[in-house]
Amino acid sequence: MPYKAEYIWIDGTIPTPKLRSKTKIVEDGEKPPIWGFDGSSTNQAPGERSDCVLNPVYVCADPIRKGGNKLVLCEVLLTNMQPHTTNTRAACAEKAAKAAGDDYLFGIEQEYTFFEGSRPLGFPEKGFPAPQGGYYCGVGADEVFGRPVVEAHLDACLDAGLRIAGINAEVMPGQWEFQVGPSDALKASDELWVARWLLYRVGEDFGISATLHPKPVRGDWNGAGCHTNFSTKKMRESYQPNVDAAEALAKRHDLHIANYGAGIEDRLTGHHETASYREFSYGVSNRGASVRIPWQVEVDGKGYIEDRRPNANMDPYTVTRLIMESVSGV
Ligand code: ADP
Ligand code: MN
Ligand code: MN
Ligand code: MN
């Protein structure tokens, strides 16, 4: 029996790319081949030269269709097989190969917000819900909104074989988080993109959409981030390399901020568990710092650090690449 391969790719929408997908029927026993699409409909090509190439880079079981069906994450190439300008994975792969000796691990905390119609899930028709305080890791129908979707998404990720570390309800009603990894840069990034696609796809079945908007509600409500935890072999063996990594990130703060997701200035205000985008800081246990050294890492004298700056709408290929570029060789 032929199987259904859902080809997933990242488009050219500015400033924040979107996920796209379409289905190819592939013969039993065959690997998903290179395919193509109309780049003029995704902001990736002009109409008169519209063909772009889909090159499979990560294949897993399709937990939605089940059976022998597959999800096929692709990178976008030009017809001469060179990376398309929207293909940020190629540069990440190049850096990851050069940094292989450092043995990087990334654990990425994806925060997101459910919407039903034009309002975050759990927000009343008029006005606002009770102020923040009780929602984070809450329980009960008055505090938690969308758990059935979250559970279905978690099951889908696990059935697909993605490495997920956990989930939790977040600070604002309708806001949640899942964590991908720890894995190397490419695996963590590929799996984050597939997990995002599954989030949107699972939401369809519930009539609920998810957004990665970094500041979905203005005012006294938390934004949505994508804290990126990372370590090298050295950081996992002793303490000082963790401090050195934080210091290395300090040197290129502005470059990181500029590439950590559109609208980052609206989220990194210095309030709501963020540090201002204007200044770099780090500290043990400090959730008001740009980079946090977890208390357990100080106690153990080794481990990893958390870059708290990336927005929920960041591109993990770019974020992990920049971290490797800034930290490697330190
Ligand atoms: P918090 O919400 O307290 O910031 P989470 O538990 O949500 O923390 O996320 C911690 C993340 O750190 C997880 O994704 C986990 O996989 C990751 N992590 C744990 N150990 C390491 C490590 N040695 N290197 C990289 N990431 C790690
Ligand atoms: Mn977390
Ligand atoms: Mn969080
Ligand atoms: Mn965190």
Tab-separated table of C-alpha atoms and ligand atoms in Angstrom, residues 105-109 136 165 168 177 179-182 227 229-231 236 287 292 303-304 306 308, ligand 1:
chain	number	residue	atom	x	y	z
A	105	LEU	CA	22.794	20.008	23.565
A	106	PHE	CA	19.779	22.305	23.245
A	107	GLY	CA	16.543	22.173	25.257
A	108	ILE	CA	13.982	24.645	23.906
A	109	GLU	CA	10.917	25.828	25.873
A	136	TYR	CA	0.923	29.123	35.934
A	165	ALA	CA	10.924	17.008	27.930
A	168	ASN	CA	3.123	23.203	31.577
A	177	GLU	CA	4.557	25.593	27.016
A	179	GLN	CA	9.897	21.652	25.818
A	180	VAL	CA	11.849	19.972	23.024
A	181	GLY	CA	15.183	18.228	23.609
A	182	PRO	CA	17.782	18.118	24.940
A	227	HIS	CA	13.889	30.053	26.318
A	229	ASN	CA	18.793	26.077	27.250
A	230	PHE	CA	22.131	24.832	26.046
A	231	SER	CA	25.327	23.145	27.071
A	236	ARG	CA	28.315	19.629	31.498
A	287	ARG	CA	14.434	35.112	35.856
A	292	ARG	CA	19.917	32.421	33.799
A	303	GLY	CA	25.313	21.723	33.682
A	304	TYR	CA	23.788	24.223	31.255
A	306	GLU	CA	19.254	29.288	29.810
A	308	ARG	CA	15.780	33.670	28.112
B	1	ADP	P1	12.231	26.460	33.326
B	1	ADP	O1	10.768	26.605	32.997
B	1	ADP	O2	12.497	26.312	34.783
B	1	ADP	O3	13.054	27.530	32.715
B	1	ADP	P2	12.068	23.905	31.843
B	1	ADP	O4	11.981	22.702	32.701
B	1	ADP	O5	10.839	24.380	31.180
B	1	ADP	O6	12.772	25.089	32.716
B	1	ADP	O7	13.128	23.682	30.688
B	1	ADP	C1	14.428	23.277	30.950
B	1	ADP	C2	15.015	22.776	29.659
B	1	ADP	O8	16.408	22.565	29.840
B	1	ADP	C3	14.428	21.492	29.150
B	1	ADP	O9	14.061	21.667	27.802
B	1	ADP	C4	15.598	20.507	29.253
B	1	ADP	O10	15.572	19.565	28.214
B	1	ADP	C5	16.780	21.431	29.085
B	1	ADP	N1	18.033	20.889	29.593
B	1	ADP	C6	18.240	20.166	30.705
B	1	ADP	N2	19.526	19.827	30.819
B	1	ADP	C7	20.174	20.339	29.738
B	1	ADP	C8	21.521	20.347	29.283
B	1	ADP	N3	22.509	19.748	29.970
B	1	ADP	N4	21.802	20.989	28.128
B	1	ADP	C9	20.834	21.598	27.440
B	1	ADP	N5	19.555	21.635	27.819
B	1	ADP	C10	19.206	21.018	28.947
